[in-house]
Short mmCIF file of C-alpha atoms in Angstrom, two decimals:
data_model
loop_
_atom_site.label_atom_id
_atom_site.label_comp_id
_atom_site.label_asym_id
_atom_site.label_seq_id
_atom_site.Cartn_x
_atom_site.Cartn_y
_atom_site.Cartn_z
CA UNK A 1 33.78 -86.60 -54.17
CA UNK A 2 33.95 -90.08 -52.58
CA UNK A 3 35.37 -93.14 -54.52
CA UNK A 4 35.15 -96.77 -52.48
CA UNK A 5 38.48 -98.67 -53.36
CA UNK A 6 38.84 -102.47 -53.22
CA UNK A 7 41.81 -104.50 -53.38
CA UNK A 8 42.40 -108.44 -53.80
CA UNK A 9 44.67 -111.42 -53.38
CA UNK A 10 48.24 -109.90 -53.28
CA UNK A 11 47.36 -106.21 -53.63
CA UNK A 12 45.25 -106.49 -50.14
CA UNK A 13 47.85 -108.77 -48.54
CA UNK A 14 49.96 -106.20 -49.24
CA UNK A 15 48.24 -103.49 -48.51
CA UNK A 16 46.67 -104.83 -44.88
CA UNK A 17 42.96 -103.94 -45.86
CA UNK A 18 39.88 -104.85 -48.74
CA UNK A 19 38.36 -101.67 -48.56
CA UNK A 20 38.78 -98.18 -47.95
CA UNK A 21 36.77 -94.92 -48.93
CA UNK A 22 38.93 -91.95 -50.71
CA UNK A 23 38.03 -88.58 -51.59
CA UNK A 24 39.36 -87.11 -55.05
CA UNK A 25 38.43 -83.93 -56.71
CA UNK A 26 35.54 -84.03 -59.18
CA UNK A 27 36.02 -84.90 -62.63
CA UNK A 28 38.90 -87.36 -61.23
CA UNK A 29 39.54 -90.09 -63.95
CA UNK A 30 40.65 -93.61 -63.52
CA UNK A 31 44.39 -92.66 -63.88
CA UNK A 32 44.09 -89.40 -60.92
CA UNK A 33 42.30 -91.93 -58.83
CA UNK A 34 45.21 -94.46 -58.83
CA UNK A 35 47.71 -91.54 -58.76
CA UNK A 36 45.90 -90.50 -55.66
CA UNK A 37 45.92 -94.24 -54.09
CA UNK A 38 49.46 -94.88 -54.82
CA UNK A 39 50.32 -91.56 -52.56
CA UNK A 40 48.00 -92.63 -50.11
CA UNK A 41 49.17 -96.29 -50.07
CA UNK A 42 52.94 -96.27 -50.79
CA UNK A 43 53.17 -99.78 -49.48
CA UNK A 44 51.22 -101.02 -52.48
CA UNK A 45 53.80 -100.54 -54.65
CA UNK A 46 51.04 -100.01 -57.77
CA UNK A 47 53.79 -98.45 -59.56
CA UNK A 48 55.63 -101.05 -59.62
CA UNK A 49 53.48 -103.96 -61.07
CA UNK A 50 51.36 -104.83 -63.10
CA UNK A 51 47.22 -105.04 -61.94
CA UNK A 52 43.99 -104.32 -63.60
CA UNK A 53 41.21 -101.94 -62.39
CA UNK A 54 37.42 -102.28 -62.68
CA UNK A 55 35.00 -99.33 -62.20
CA UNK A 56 31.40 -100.70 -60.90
CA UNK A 57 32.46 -104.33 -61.98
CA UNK A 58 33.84 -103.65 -65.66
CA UNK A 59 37.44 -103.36 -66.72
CA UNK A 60 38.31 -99.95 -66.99
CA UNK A 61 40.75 -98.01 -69.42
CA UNK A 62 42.67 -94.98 -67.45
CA UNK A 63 40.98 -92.33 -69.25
CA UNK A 64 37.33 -93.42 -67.32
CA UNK A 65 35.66 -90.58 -66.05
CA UNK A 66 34.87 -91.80 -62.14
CA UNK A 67 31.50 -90.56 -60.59
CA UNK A 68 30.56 -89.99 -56.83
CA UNK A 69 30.08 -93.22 -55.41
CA UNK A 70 31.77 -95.38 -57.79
CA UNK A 71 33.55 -98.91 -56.82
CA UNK A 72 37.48 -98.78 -57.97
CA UNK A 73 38.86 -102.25 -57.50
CA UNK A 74 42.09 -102.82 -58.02
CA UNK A 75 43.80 -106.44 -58.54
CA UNK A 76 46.65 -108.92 -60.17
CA UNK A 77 46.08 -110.95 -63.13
CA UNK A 78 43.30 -113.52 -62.16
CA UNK A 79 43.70 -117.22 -62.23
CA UNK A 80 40.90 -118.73 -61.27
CA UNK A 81 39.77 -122.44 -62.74
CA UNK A 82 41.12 -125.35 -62.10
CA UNK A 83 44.62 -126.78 -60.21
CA UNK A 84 47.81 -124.52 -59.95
CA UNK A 85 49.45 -124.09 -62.72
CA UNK A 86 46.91 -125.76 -65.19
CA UNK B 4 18.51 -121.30 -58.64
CA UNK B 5 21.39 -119.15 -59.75
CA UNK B 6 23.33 -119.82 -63.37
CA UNK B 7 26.74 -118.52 -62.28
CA UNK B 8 27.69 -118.36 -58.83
CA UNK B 9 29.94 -117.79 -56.44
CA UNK B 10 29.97 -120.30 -53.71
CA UNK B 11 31.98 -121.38 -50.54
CA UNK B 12 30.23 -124.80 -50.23
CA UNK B 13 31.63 -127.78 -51.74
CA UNK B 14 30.53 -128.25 -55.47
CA UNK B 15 28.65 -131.13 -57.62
CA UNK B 16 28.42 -131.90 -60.77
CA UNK B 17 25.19 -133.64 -60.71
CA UNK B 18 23.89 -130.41 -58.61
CA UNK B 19 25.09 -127.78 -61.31
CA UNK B 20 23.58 -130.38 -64.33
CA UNK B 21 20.18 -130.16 -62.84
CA UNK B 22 20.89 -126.32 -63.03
CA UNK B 23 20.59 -126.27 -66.72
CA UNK B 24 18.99 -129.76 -68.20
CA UNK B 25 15.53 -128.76 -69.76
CA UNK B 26 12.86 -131.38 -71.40
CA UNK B 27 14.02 -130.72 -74.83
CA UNK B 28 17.54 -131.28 -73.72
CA UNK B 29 19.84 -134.89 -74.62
CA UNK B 30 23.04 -133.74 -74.18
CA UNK B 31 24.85 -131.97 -70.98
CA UNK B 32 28.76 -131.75 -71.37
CA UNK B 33 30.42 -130.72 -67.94
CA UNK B 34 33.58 -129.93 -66.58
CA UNK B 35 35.40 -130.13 -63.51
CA UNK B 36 37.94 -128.25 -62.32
CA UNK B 37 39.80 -130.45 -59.38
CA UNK B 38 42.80 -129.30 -56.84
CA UNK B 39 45.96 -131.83 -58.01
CA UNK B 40 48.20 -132.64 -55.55
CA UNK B 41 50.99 -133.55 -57.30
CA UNK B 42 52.10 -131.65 -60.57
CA UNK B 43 54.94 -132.40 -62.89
CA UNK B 44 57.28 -130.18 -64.05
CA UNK B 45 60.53 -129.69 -65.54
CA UNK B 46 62.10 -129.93 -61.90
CA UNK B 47 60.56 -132.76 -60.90
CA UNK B 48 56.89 -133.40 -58.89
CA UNK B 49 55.60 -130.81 -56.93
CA UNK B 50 53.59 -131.34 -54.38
CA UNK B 51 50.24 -129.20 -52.81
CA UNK B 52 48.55 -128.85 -50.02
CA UNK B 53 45.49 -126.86 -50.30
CA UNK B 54 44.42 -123.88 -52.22
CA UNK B 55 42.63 -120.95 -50.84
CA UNK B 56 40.44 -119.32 -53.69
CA UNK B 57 39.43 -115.82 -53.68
CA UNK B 58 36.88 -113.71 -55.59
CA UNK B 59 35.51 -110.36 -56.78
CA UNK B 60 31.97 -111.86 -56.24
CA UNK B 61 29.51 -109.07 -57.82
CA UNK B 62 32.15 -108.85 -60.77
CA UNK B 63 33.04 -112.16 -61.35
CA UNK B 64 29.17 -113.66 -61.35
CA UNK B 65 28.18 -110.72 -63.82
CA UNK B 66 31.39 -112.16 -66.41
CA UNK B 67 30.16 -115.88 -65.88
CA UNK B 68 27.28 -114.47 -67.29
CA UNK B 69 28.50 -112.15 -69.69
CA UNK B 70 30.45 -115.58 -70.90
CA UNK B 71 27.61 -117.42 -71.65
CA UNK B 72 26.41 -114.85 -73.77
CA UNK B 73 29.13 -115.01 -75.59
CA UNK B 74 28.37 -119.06 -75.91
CA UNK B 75 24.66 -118.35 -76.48
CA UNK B 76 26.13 -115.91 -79.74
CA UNK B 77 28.43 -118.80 -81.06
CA UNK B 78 26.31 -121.76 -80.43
CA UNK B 79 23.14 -120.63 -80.47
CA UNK B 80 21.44 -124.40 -80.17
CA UNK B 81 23.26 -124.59 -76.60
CA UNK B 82 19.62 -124.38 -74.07
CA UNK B 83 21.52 -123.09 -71.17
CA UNK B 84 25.09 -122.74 -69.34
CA UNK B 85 25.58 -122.92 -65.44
CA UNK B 86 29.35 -121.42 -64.33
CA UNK B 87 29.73 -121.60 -60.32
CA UNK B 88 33.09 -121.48 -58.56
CA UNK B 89 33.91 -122.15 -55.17
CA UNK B 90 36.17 -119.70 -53.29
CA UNK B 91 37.88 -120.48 -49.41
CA UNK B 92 39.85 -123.17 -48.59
CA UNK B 93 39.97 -126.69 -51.10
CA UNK B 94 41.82 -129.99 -50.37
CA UNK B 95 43.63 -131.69 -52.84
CA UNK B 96 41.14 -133.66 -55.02
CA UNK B 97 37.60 -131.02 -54.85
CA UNK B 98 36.47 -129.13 -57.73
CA UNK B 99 37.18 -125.07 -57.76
CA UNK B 100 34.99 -124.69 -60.67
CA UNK B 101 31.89 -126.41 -62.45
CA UNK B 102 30.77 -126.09 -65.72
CA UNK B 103 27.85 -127.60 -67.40
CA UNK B 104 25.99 -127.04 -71.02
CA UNK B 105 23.16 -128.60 -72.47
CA UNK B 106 22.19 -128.94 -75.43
CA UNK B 107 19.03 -130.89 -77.63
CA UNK B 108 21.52 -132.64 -78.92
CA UNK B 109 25.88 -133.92 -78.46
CA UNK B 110 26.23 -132.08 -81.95
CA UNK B 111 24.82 -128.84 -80.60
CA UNK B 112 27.84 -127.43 -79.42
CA UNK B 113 28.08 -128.90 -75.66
CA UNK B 114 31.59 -129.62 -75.58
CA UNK B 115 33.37 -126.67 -77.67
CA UNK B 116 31.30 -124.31 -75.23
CA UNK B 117 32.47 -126.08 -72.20
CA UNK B 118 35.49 -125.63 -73.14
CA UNK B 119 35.27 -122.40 -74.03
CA UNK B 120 33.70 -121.41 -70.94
CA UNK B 121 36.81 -122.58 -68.78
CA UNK B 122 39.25 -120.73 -71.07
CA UNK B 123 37.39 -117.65 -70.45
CA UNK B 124 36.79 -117.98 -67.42
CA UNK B 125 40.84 -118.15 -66.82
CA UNK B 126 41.25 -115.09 -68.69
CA UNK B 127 38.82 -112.52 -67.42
CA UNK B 128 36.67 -113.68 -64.42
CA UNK B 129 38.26 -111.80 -60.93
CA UNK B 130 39.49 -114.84 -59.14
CA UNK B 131 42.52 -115.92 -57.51
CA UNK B 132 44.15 -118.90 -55.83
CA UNK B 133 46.92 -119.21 -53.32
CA UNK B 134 48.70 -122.26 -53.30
CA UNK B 135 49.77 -123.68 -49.69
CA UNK B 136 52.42 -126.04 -48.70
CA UNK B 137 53.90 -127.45 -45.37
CA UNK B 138 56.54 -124.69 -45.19
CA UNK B 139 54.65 -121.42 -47.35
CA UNK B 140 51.97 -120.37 -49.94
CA UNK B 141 51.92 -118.05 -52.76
CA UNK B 142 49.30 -116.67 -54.73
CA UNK B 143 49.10 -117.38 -58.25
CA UNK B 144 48.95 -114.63 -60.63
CA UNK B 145 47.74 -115.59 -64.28
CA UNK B 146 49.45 -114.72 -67.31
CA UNK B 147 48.43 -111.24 -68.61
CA UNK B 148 45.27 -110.64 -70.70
CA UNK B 149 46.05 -109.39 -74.28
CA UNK B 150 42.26 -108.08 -74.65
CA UNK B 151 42.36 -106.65 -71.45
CA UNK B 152 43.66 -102.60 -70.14
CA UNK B 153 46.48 -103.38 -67.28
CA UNK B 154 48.02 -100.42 -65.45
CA UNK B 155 50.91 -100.00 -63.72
CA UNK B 156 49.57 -97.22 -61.51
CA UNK B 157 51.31 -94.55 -63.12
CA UNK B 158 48.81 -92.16 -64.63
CA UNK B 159 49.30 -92.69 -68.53
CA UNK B 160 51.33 -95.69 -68.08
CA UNK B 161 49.14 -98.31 -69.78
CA UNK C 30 35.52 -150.02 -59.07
CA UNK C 31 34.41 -150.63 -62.57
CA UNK C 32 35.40 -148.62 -65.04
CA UNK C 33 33.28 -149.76 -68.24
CA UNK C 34 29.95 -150.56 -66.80
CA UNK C 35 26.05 -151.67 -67.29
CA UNK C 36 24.08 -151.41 -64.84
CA UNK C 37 20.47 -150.78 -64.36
CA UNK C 38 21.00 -148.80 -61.34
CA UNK C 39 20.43 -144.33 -61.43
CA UNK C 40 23.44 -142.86 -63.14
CA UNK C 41 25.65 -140.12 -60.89
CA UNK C 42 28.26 -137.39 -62.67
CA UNK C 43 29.69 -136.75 -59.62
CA UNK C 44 30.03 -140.77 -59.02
CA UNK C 45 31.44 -141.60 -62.35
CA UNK C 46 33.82 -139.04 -62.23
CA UNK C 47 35.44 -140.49 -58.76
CA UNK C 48 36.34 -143.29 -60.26
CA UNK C 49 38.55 -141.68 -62.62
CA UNK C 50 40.07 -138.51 -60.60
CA UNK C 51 43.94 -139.40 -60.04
CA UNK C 52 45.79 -136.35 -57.42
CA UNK C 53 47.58 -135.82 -60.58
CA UNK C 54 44.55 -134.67 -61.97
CA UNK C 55 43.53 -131.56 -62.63
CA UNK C 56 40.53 -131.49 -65.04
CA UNK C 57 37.63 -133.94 -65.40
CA UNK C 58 35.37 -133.64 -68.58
CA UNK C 59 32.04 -135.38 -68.60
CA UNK C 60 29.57 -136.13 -71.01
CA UNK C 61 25.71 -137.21 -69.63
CA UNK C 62 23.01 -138.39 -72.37
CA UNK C 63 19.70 -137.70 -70.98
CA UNK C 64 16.35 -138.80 -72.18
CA UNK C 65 14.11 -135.90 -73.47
CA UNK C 66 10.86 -135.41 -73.10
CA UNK C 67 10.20 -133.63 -75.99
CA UNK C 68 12.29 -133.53 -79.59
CA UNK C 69 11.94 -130.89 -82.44
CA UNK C 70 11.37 -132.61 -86.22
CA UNK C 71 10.63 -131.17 -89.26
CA UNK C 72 6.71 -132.54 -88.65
CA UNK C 73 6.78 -130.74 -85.48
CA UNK C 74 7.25 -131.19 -81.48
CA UNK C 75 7.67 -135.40 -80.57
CA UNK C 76 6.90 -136.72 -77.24
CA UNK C 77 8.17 -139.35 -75.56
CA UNK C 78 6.96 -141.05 -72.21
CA UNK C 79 9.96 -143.00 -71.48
CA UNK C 80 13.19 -145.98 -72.90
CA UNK C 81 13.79 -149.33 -72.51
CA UNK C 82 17.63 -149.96 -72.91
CA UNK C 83 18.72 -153.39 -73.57
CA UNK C 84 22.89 -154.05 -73.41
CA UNK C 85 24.63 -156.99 -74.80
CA UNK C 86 26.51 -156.68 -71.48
CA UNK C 87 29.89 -158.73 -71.85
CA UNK C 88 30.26 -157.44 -75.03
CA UNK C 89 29.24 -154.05 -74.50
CA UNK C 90 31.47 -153.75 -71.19
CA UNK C 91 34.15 -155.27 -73.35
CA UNK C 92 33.80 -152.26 -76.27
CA UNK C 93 33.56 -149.63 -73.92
CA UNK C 94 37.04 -151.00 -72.08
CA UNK C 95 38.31 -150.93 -76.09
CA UNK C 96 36.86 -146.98 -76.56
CA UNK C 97 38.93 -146.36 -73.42
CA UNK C 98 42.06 -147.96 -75.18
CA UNK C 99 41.47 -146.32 -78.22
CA UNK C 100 41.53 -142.47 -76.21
CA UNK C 101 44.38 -143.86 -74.81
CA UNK C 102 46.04 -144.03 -78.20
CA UNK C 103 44.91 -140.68 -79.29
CA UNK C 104 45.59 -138.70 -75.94
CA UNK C 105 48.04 -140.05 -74.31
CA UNK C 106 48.31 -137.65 -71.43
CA UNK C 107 44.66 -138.40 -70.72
CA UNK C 108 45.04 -140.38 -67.45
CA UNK C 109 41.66 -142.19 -66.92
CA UNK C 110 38.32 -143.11 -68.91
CA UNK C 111 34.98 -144.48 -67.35
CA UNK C 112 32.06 -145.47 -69.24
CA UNK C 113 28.89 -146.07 -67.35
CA UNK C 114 25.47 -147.19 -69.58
CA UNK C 115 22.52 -147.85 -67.77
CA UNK C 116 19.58 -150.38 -68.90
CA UNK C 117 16.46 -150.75 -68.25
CA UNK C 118 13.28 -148.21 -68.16
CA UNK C 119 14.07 -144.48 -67.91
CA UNK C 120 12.19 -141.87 -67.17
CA UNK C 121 12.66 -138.11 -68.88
CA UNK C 122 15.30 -136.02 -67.64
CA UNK C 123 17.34 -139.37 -66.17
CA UNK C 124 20.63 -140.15 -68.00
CA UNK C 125 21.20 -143.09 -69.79
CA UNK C 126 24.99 -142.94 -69.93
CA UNK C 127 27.62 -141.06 -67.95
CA UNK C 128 31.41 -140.71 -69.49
CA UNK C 129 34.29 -139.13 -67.62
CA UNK C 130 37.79 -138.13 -68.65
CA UNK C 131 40.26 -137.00 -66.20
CA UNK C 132 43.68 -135.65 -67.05
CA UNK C 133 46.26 -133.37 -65.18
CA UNK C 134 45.39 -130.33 -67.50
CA UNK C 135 42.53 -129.47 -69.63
CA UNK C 136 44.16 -129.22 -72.77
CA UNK C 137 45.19 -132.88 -72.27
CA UNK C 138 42.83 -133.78 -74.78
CA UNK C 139 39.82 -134.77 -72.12
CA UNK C 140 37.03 -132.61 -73.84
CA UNK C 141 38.11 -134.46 -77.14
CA UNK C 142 38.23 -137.70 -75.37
CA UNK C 143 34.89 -137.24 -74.24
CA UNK C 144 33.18 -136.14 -77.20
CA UNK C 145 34.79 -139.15 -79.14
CA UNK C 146 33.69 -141.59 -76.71
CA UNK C 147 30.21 -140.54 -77.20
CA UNK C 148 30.37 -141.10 -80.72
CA UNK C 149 31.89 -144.62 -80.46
CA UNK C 150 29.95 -145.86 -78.12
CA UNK C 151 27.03 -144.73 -80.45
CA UNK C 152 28.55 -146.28 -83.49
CA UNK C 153 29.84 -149.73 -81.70
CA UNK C 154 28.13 -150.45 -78.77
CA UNK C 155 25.81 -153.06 -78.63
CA UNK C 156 23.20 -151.62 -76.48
CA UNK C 157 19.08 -150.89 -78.26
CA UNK C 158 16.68 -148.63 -76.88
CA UNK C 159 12.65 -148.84 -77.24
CA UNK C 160 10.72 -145.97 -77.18
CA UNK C 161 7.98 -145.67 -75.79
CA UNK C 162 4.15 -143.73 -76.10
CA UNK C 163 1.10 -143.48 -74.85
CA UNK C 164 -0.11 -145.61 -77.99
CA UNK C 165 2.63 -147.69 -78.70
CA UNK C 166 6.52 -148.44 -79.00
CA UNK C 167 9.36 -148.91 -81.10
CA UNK C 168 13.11 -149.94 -81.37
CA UNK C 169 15.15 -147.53 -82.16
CA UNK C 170 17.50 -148.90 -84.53
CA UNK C 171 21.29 -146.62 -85.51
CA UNK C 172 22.59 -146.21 -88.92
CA UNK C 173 24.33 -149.25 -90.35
CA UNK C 174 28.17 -148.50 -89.68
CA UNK C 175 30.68 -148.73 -92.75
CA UNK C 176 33.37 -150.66 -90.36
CA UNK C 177 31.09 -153.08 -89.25
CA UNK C 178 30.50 -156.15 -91.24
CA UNK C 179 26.47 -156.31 -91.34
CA UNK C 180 25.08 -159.47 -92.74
CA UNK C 181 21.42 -160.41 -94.58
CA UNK C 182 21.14 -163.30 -93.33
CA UNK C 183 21.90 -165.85 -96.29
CA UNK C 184 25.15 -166.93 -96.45
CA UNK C 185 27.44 -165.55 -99.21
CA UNK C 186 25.42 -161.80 -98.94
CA UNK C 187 27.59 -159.85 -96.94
CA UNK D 13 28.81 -179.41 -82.18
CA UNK D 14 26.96 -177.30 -80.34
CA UNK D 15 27.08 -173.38 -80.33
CA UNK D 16 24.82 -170.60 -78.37
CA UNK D 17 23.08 -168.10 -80.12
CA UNK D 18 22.05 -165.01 -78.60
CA UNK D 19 18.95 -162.53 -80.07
CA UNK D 20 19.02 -158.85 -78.56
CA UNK D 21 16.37 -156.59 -79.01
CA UNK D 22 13.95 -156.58 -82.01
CA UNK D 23 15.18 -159.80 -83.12
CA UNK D 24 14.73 -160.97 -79.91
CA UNK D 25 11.42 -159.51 -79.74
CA UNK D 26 10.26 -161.20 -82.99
CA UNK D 27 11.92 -164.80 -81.85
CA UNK D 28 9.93 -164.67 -78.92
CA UNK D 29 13.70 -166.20 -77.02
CA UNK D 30 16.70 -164.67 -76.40
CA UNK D 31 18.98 -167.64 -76.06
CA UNK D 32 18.83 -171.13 -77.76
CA UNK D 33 21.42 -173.95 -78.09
CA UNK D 34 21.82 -175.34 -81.67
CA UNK D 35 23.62 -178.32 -83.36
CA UNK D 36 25.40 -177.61 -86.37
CA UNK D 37 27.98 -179.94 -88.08
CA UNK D 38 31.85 -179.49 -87.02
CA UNK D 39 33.76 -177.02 -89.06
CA UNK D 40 30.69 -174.95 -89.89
CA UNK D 41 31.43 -171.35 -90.33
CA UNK D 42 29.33 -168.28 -89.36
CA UNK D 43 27.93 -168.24 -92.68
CA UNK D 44 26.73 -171.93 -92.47
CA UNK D 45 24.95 -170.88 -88.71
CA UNK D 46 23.05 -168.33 -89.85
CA UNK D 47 21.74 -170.39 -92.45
CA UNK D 48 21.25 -172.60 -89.58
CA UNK D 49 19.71 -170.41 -87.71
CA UNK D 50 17.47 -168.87 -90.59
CA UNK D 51 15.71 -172.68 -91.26
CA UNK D 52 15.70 -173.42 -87.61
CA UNK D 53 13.70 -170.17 -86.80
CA UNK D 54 11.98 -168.58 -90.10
CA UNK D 55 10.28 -166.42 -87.90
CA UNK D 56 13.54 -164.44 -87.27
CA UNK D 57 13.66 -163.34 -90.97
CA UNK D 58 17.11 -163.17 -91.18
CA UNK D 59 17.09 -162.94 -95.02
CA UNK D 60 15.38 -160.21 -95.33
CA UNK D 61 16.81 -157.37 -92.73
CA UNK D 62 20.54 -156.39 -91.99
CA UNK D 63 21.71 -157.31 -88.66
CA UNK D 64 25.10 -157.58 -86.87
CA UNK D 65 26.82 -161.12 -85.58
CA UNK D 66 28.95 -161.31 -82.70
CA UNK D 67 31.18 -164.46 -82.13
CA UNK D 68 32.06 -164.71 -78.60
CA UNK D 69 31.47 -161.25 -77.93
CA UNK D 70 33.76 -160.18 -81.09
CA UNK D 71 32.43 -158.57 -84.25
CA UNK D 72 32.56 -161.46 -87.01
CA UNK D 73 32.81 -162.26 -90.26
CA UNK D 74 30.81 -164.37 -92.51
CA UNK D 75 33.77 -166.89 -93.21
CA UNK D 76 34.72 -167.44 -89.39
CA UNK D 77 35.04 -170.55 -88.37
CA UNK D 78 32.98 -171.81 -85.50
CA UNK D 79 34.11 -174.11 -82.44
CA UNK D 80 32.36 -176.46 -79.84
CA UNK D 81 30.65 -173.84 -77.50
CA UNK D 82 30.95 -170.33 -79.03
CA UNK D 83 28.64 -167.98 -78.53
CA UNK D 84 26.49 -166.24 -81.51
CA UNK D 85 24.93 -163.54 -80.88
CA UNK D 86 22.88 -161.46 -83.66
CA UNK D 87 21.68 -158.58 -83.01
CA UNK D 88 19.92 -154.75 -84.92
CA UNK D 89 22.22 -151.75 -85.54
CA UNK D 90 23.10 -150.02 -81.76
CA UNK D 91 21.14 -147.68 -80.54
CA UNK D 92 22.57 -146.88 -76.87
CA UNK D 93 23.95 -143.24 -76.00
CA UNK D 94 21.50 -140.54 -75.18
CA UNK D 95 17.80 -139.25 -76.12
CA UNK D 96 16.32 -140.32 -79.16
CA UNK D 97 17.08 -139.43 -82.90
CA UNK D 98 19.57 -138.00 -80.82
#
């Protein structure tokens, strides 16, 4: 099945693109999926940091279930608001 | 008129008041969030340029919302909450985010849910800032969410 | 630029809070009081058409300067105040006073500011509203305030 | 000496003036011009509501002494901020 990945701020800096499309096996969770990115994508490193993951908008815990179609993003801790270092 | 937005054009706090101010309504707290351009710290004052804000649009607009819910559940005499951030490039001095609450009346809750809208909003809502100066920029990464699952893209490393 | 101000001109968040935004500023808090149109009461739904404010203006731009002072005291990383009142007839929905607190961080004490200039100004102040009907008006007069001395008139009965 | 005294509001209302000029002997206090004040203008009722008094744009007390040219200003409990009952 097809899974649409998006990456932010650092993550796609690093990675040189916002948005690919990536075929996993059915029944793929959350964890296979970014098992399968981080092969795909060695240059993002997500091994070796720490991000968070949303499936379809919501924060997602590794054991998710993914579905055909669904949106992985993929992204650092946010900080949003107000100035730098407020 | 949208509640909680995410916007690249320049933001007013007059603008996002009129978002939420109903008859019944005699109180509106607000808050701005503004790009500094100087910032003390231990080291001494640093200075900034400009900030370039990004977002998770679809995901961050549906947590604005999901935070005034949350205000809506803890101060239930608040009439209505408008969230909008701006995301591109901001000068020193313009507002990244606008917050505004109104209430019937000041006692109604206005200002503890303003407040708490911007502390959520720091902790959970998808957005990110990269700070710019004559010779570099970074982007800023938050400090990490108790309440919320990071990974470290190891299957089963939570 | 005034900072502690009648006037009987429209009142602007966005205005009032330039004149207190430093670049060391990172977080503006603002409170707007805004006439209603309608108010709930235990005999049921109120009307109102519109307010006549009257100021005391020397004195009243003279308390609001001392309200600043007083945040000043309390929050000492709070790094500007302005107090705007406006007098005069006003319509539903308009604002009758703006306040804005600016400091470099938002846990510099300017939602607190805010809200406690609010109530000061409502305790201190001398500035009266009329209200105003179809069929008729009224002064609205505030509670009597402990700290103030109040007098009756004949000497001797404080 | 002279002083200035100032109505706001409902006072002013029932006064029908907002600002008079009065005479009142040297070394009166604030006490003495409201007494003043109350057989000058009955109409005021002084003695029978509460009311604040401002000398010279200060909250004052009863025994204050007056001088030449000081402004008195009495006025209802404030009112200002937002919306009504508010």
């Amino acid at each position: 099945m097809q899974i649409r990945v998006r990456l932010f701020a650092t993550l796609r800096q690093q990675a040189g693109w916002a948005q690919q499309l990536l075929d996993v096996p059915a029944g793929t969770t959350l964890d296979g999926a970014l098992a399968a990115i981080d092969s795909a994508y060695p240059s993002l490193a997500i091994g070796r940091r720490t991000f968070y993951a949303a499936v379809n908008q919501e924060y997602a815990q590794g054991e998710q279930l993914l579905r055909e179609g669904d949106e992985v993003a993929l992204f650092p801790p946010v900080s949003g608001g107000g100035a730098v270092a407020e | 008129m949208k509640l909680f937005e995410i916007t690249a054009q320049p933001l007013s706090l007059d603008e996002v008041a009129r978002r939420v101010v109903r008859p019944d309504c005699g109180a509106v707290a607000t808050f701005a969030g503004v790009v500094r351009g100087t910032t003390a710290t231990q080291e001494g004052v640093r200075g900034t340029d400009f900030l370039n804000y990004e977002a998770y649009t679809e995901m961050a607009e549906a947590l604005l919302a999901r935070i005034a819910a949350e205000i809506q559940g803890r101060w239930p005499k608040v009439v209505a909450v408008s969230i909008v951030h701006r995301v591109g490039r901001l000068e020193i001095g313009e507002s990244s985010v606008v917050i505004a609450v109104a209430a019937p009346h000041r006692g109604d809750g206005c200002f503890e849910a303003c407040q708490y809208a911007i502390e959520r909003l720091k902790a959970i809502v998808p957005i990110w800032k990269e700070e710019n100066w004559a010779d570099g920029q970074v982007w800023v990464e938050g400090p990490r969410q108790p309440e919320l699952v990071s990974h470290l893209g190891v299957p089963g490393a939570l």
